Tab-separated table of C-alpha atoms in Angstrom:
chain	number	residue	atom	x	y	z
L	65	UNK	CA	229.566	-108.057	53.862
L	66	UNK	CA	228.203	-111.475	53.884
L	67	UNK	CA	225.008	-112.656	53.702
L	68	UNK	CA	225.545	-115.381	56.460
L	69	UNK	CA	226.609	-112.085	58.830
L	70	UNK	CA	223.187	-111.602	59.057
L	71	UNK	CA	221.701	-115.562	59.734
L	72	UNK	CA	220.611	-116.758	63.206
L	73	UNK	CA	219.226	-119.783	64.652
L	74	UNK	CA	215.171	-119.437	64.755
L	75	UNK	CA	213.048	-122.139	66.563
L	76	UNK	CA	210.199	-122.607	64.147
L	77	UNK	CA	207.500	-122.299	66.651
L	78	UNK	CA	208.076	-119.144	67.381
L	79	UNK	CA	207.091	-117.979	63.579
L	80	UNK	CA	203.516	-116.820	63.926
L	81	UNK	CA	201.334	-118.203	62.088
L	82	UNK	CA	198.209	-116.738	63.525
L	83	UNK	CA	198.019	-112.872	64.327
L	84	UNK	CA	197.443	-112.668	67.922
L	85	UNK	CA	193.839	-113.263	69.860
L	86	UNK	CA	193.007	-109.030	69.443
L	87	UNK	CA	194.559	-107.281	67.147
L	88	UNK	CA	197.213	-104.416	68.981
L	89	UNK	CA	197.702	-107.024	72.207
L	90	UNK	CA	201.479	-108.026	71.104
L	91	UNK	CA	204.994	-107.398	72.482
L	92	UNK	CA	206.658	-104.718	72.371
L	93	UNK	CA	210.772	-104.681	72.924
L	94	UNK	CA	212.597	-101.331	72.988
L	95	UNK	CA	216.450	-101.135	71.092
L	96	UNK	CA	218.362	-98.236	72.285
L	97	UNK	CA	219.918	-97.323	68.687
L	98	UNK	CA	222.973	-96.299	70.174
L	99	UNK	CA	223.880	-98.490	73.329
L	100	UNK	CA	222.011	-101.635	72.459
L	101	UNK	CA	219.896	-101.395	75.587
L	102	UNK	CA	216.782	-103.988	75.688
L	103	UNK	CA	213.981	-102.958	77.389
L	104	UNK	CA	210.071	-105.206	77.414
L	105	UNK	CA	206.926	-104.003	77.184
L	106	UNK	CA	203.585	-104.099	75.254
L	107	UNK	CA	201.900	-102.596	72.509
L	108	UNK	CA	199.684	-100.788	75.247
L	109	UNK	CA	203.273	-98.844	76.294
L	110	UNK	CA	203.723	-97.309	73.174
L	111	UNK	CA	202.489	-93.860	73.590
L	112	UNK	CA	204.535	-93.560	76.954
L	113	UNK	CA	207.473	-94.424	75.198
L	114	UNK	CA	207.261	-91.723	72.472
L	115	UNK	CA	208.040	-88.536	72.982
L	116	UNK	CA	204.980	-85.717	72.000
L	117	UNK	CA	207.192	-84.105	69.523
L	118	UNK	CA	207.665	-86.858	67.765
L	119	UNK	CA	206.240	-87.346	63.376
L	120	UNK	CA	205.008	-90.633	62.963
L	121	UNK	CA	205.311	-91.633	59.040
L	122	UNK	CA	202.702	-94.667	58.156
L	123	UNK	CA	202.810	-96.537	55.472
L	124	UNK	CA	198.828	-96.304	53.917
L	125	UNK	CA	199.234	-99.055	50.911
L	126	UNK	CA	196.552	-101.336	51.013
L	127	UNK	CA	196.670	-105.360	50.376
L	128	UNK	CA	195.285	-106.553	47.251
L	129	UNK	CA	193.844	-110.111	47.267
L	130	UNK	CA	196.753	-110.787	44.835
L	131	UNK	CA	197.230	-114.841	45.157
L	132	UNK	CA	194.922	-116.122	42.500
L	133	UNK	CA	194.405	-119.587	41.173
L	134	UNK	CA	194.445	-120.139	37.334
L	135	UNK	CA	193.357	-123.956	35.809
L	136	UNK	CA	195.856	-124.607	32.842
L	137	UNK	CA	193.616	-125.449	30.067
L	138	UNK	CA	195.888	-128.126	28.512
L	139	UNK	CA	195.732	-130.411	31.663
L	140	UNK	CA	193.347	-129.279	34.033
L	141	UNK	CA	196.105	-128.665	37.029
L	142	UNK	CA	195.741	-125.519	39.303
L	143	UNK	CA	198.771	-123.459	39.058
L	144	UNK	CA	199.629	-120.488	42.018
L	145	UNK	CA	199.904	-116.937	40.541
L	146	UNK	CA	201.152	-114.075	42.999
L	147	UNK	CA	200.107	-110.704	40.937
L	148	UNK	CA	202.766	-107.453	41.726
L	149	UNK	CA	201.289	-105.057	39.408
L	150	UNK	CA	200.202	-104.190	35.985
L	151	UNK	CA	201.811	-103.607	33.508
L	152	UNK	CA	199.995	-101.177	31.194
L	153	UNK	CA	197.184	-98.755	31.927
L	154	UNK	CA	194.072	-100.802	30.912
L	155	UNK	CA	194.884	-103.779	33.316
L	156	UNK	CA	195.368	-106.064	30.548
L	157	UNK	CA	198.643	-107.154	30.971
L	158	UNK	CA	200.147	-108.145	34.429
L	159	UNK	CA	203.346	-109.221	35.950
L	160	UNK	CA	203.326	-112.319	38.255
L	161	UNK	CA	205.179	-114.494	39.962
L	162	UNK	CA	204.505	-118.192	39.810
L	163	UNK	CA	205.898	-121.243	41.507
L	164	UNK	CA	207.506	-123.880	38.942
L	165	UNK	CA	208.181	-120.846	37.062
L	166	UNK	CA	210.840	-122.304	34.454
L	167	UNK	CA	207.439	-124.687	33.270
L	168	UNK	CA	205.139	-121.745	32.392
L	169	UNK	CA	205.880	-121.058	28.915
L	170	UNK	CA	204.389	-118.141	26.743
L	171	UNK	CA	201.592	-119.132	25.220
L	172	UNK	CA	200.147	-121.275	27.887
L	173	UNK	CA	196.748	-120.268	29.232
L	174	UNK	CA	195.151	-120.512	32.634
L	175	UNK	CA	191.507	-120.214	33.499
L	176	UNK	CA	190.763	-118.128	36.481
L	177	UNK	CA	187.744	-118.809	38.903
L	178	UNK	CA	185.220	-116.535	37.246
L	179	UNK	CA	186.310	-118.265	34.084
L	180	UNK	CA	188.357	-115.737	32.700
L	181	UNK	CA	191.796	-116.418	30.542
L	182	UNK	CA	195.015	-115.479	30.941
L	183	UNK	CA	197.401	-115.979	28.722
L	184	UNK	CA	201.362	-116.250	29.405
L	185	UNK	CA	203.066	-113.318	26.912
L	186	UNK	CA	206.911	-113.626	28.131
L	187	UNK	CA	208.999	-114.962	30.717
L	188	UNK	CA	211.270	-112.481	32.609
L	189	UNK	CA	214.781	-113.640	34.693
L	190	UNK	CA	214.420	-112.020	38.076
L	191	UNK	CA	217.523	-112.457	40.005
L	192	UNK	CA	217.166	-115.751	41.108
L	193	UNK	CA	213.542	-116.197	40.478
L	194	UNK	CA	211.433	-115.961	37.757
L	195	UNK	CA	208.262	-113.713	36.864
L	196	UNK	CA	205.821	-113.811	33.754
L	197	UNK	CA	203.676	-111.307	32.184
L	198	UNK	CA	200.130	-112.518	31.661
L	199	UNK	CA	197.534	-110.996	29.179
L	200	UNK	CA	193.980	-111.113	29.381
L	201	UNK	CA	191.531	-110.138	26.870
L	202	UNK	CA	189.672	-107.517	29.013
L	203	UNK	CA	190.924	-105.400	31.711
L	204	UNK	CA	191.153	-106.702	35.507
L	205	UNK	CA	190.700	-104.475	38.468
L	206	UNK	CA	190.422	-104.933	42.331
L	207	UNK	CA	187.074	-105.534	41.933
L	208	UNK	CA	188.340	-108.906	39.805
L	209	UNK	CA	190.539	-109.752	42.601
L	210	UNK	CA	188.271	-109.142	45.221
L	211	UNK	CA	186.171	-111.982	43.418
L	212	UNK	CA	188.678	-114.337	42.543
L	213	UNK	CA	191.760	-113.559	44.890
L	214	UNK	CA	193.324	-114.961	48.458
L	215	UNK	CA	195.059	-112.421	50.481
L	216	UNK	CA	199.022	-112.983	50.079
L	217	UNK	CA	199.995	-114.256	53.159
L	218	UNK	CA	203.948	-115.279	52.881
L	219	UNK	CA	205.519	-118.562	52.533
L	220	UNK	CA	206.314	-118.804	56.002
L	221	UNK	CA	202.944	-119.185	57.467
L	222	UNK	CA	201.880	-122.861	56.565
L	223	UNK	CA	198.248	-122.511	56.136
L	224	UNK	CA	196.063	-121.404	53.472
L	225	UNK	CA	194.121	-117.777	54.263
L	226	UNK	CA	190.663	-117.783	55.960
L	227	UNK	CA	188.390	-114.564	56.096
L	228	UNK	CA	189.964	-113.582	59.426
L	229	UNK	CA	193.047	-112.846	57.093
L	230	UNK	CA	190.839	-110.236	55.249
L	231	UNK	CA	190.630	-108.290	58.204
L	232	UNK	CA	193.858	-108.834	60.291
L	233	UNK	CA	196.202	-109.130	57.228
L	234	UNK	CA	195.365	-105.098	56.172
L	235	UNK	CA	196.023	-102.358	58.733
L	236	UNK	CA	193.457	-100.680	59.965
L	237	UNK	CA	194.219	-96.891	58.120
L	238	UNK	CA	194.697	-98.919	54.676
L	239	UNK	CA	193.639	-96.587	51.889
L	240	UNK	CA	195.345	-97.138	48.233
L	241	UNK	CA	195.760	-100.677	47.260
L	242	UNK	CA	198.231	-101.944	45.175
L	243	UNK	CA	200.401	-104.148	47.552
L	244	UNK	CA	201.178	-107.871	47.276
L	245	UNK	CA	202.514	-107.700	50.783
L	246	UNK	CA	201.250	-106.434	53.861
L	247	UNK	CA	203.246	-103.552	55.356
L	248	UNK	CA	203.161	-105.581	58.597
L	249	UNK	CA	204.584	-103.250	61.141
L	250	UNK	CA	201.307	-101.264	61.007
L	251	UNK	CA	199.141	-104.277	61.839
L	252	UNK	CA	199.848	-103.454	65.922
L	253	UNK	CA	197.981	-100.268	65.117
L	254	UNK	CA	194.263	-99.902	66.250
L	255	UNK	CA	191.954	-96.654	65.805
L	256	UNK	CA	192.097	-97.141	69.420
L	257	UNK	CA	195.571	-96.817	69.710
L	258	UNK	CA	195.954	-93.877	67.017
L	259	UNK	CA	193.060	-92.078	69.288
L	260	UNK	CA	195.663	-92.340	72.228
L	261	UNK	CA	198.360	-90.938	70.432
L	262	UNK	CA	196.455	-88.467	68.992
L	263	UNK	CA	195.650	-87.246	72.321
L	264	UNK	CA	199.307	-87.380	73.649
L	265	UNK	CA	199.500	-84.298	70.355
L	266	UNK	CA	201.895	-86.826	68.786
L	267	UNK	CA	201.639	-86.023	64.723
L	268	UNK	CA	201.396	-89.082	62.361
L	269	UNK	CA	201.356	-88.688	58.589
L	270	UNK	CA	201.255	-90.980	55.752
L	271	UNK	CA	203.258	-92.247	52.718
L	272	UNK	CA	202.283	-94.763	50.373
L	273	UNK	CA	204.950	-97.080	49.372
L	274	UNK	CA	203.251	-100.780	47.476
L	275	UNK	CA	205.302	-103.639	48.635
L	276	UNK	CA	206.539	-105.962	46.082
L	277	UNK	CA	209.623	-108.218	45.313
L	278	UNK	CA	211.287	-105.489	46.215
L	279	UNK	CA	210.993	-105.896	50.098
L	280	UNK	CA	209.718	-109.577	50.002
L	281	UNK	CA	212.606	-111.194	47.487
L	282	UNK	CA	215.469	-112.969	49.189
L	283	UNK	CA	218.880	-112.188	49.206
L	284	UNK	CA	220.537	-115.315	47.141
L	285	UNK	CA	224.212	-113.577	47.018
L	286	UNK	CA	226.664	-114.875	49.087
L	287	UNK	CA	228.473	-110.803	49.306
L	288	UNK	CA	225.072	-108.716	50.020
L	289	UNK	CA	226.477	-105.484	47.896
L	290	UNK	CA	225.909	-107.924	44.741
L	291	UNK	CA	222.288	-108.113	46.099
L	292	UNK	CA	219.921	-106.368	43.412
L	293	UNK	CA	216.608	-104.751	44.626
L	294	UNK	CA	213.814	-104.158	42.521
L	295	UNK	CA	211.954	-101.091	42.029
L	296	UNK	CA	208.235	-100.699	44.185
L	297	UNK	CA	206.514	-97.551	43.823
L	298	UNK	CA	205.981	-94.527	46.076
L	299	UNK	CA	204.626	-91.307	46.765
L	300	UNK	CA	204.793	-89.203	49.120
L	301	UNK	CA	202.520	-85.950	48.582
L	302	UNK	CA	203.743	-81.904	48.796
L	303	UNK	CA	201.956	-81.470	52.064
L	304	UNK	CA	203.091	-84.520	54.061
L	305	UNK	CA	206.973	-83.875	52.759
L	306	UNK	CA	206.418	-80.306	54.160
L	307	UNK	CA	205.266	-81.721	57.175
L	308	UNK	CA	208.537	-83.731	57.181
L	309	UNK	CA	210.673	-81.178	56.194
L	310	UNK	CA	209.618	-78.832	59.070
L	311	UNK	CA	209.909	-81.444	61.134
L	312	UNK	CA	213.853	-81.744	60.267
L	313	UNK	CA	214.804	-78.255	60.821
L	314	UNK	CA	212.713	-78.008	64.360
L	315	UNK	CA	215.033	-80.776	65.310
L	316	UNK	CA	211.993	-83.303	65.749
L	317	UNK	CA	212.302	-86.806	65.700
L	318	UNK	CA	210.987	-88.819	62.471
L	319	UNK	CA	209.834	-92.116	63.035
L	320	UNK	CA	209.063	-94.603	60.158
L	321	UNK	CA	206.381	-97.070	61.043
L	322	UNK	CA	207.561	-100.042	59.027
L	323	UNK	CA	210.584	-100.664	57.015
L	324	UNK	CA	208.366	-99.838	54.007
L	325	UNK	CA	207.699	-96.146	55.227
L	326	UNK	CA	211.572	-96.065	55.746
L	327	UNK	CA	212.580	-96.955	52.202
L	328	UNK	CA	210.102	-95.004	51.019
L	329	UNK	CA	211.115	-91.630	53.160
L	330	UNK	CA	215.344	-92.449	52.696
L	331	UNK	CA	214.138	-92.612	49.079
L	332	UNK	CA	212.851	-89.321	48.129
L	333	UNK	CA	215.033	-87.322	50.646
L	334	UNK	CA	218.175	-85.358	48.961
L	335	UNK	CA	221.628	-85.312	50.026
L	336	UNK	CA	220.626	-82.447	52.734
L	337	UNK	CA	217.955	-84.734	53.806
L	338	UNK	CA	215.312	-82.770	52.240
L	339	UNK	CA	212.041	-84.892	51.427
L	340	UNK	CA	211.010	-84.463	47.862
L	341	UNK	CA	207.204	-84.615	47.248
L	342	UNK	CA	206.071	-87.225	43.985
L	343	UNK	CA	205.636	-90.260	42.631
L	344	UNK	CA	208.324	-92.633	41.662
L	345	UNK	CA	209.977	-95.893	42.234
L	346	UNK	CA	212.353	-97.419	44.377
L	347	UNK	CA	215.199	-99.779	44.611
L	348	UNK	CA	217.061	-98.508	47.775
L	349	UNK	CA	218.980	-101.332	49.090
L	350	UNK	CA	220.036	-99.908	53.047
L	351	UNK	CA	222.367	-102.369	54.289
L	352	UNK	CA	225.664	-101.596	57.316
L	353	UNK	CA	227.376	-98.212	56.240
L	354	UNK	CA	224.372	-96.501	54.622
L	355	UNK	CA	224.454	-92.437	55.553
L	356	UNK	CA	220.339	-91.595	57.292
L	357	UNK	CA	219.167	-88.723	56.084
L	358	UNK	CA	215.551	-88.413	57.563
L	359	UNK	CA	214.738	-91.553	59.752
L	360	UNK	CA	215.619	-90.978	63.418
L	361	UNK	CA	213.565	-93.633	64.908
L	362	UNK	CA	212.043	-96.349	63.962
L	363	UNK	CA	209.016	-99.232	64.320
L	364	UNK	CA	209.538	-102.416	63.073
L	365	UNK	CA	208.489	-106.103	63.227
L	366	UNK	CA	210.713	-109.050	63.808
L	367	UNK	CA	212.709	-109.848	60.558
L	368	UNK	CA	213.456	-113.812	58.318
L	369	UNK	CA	217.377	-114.400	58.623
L	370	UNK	CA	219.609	-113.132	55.918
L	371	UNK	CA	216.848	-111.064	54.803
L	372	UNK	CA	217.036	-107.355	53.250
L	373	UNK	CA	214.852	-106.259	56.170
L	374	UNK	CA	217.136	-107.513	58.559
L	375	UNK	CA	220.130	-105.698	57.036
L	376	UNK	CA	218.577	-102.510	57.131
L	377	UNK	CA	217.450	-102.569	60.871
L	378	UNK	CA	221.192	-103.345	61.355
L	379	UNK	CA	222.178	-100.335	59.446
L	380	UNK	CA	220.357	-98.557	61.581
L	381	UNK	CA	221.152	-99.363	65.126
L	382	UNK	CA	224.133	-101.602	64.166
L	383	UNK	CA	224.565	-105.972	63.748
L	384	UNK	CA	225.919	-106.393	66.419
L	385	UNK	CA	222.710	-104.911	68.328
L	386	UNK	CA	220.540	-106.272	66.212
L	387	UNK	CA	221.585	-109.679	66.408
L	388	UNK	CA	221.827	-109.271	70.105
L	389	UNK	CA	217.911	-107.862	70.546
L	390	UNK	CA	216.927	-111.106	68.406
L	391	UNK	CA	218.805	-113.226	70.373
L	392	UNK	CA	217.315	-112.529	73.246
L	393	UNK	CA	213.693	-112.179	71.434
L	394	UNK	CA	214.146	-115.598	71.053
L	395	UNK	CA	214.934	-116.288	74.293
L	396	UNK	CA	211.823	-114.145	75.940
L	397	UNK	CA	209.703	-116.200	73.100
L	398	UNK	CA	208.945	-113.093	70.774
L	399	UNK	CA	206.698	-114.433	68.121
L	400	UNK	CA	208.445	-113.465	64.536
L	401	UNK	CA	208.076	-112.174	61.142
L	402	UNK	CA	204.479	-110.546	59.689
L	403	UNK	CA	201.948	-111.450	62.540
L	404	UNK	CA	204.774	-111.373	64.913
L	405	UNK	CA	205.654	-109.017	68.073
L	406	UNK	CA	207.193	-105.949	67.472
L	407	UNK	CA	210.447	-103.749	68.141
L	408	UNK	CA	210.767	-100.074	68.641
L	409	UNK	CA	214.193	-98.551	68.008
L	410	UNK	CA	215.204	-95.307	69.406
């Protein structure tokens, strides 16, 4: 398939670039997976539109303040460093992505706001963009980047983070940090609205999948099966693929909160579509013809054209439906992408 089979026409103010007045107060449309039915509600609707048998999967990675600014030492300019993860146990070496990244040469050092150096060790090709490994001389932690960091908001959203991000960039049942991307789907949630489906006896459960270039990277090849995915890391513990598992054989629906939670659960599932508990990595790439083997429903924000997330909500309740739902989100003024409206396909 082609990457332009998946590119429509997206008025730019309707990318949100502010999540909305209180958090949970969004749109809600409703796919029919099958028939392509489009139905509009809000967030508020959700637990009438689920049925009580239903196991909700959450993704419960939390955002680290990974956007940190680094002085380069030879000229005094500020350079942009997005950190994915580390790269060693200690936290002395980490891979980042940088803007200008054919520039930033090994060797070169950066001063970070607390005054601590980083040094560039090697520069790594990455399909179409490029990351480096940085060393420091003592270990860094989430404690450094709660000091020195910005929360990662994406490209798309033309405005540097305030400390409203720091709240409504994170979902509210965040728990083990280590993503350079917000799982955004969750933000609708509110303890509120978790209380309400608690009390309709719907189960939820959680997975922790850490979003990296894996889900955020572009797709630069013209035929999408060329498209290479890199690898994020999950896990997904004995009792919750149990919980899962049961699920499957008493016929329940599974619904994946997020595209995150769906990689992650299509991940560790075997060819019976049996979940297998345990930590690994990832580089699923779900596009039109892919077999499901555990998702049967799922929640999901509004997706950036051409994008991987985009392909796999179309290999799950088809293009053709897809690109008909967002045609008329655009139409009905659905705001798009992370602090965006939301879409509920069943």
């Amino acid at each position: 398939m082609l990457r332009t089979d998946f590119y429509f026409d997206l008025p730019q103010e309707l990318i949100a670039q502010h999540p909305s007045g209180v958090r949970g107060q969004d749109k809600l449309m409703v796919l029919g997976r099958t028939d392509g039915t489009v139905s509009h509600h809000m967030m508020d609707d959700l637990p009438d539109l689920i049925s009580p048998d239903t196991l909700m999967v959450f993704n419960d990675s939390k955002v680290r303040r990974a956007r940190v600014y680094g002085i380069k030492e030879s000229t005094g300019r500020e350079q942009e460093f997005m950190f994915l993860h580390q790269d060693d146990e200690d936290g002395l070496r980490w891979k980042v992505l940088v803007h200008n990244a054919k520039k930033q040469k090994p060797g070169m050092r950066y001063r970070f706001p607390d005054g601590t150096v980083g040094v560039i060790v090697s520069a790594d090709g990455d399909a179409g963009t490029e990351t480096r490994t940085v060393q420091f001389e003592t270990g860094i932690d989430d404690t450094w980047f709660n000091a020195n960091g910005h929360m990662p908001l994406p490209p798309y959203i033309k405005r540097s983070d305030t400390e409203a991000d720091s709240e409504r960039y994170q979902t509210v049942y965040a728990k083990n940090t280590g993503s350079a991307a917000c799982p955004t789907a969750g933000l609708h949630f509110t303890e509120q609205m978790l209380a309400r489906l608690d009390a309709k006896g719907i189960e939820r459960e959680f997975v922790t999948l850490h979003v990296g270039l894996g889900t955020f990277l572009p797709v630069r090849e013209d035929i999408i099966e060329n498209h290479r995915m890199h690898e994020e890391l999950f896990t997904v513990s004995r009792a919750v693929a149990d919980k899962i598992n049961q699920a499957k054989k008493d016929g329940r629906p599974v619904l994946g909160v997020g595209t995150t939670s769906v990689r992650t659960l299509e991940s560790c599932a075997d060819e019976n579509g049996m979940v297998q508990a345990g930590t690994r990595k990832t580089s699923i790439f779900i596009y039109p013809g892919y077999r499901w083997k555990v998702v049967d429903q799922m929640f999901t924000n509004f997706h950036t054209p051409e994008s991987t997330l985009l392909m796999m909500v179309s290999a799950f309740a088809g293009r053709e439906h897809i690109m008909h739902a967002y045609e008329t989100a655009v139409q009905n003024s659905y705001r798009f992408f992370s602090y965006g409206d939301a879409m509920l396909i069943k």
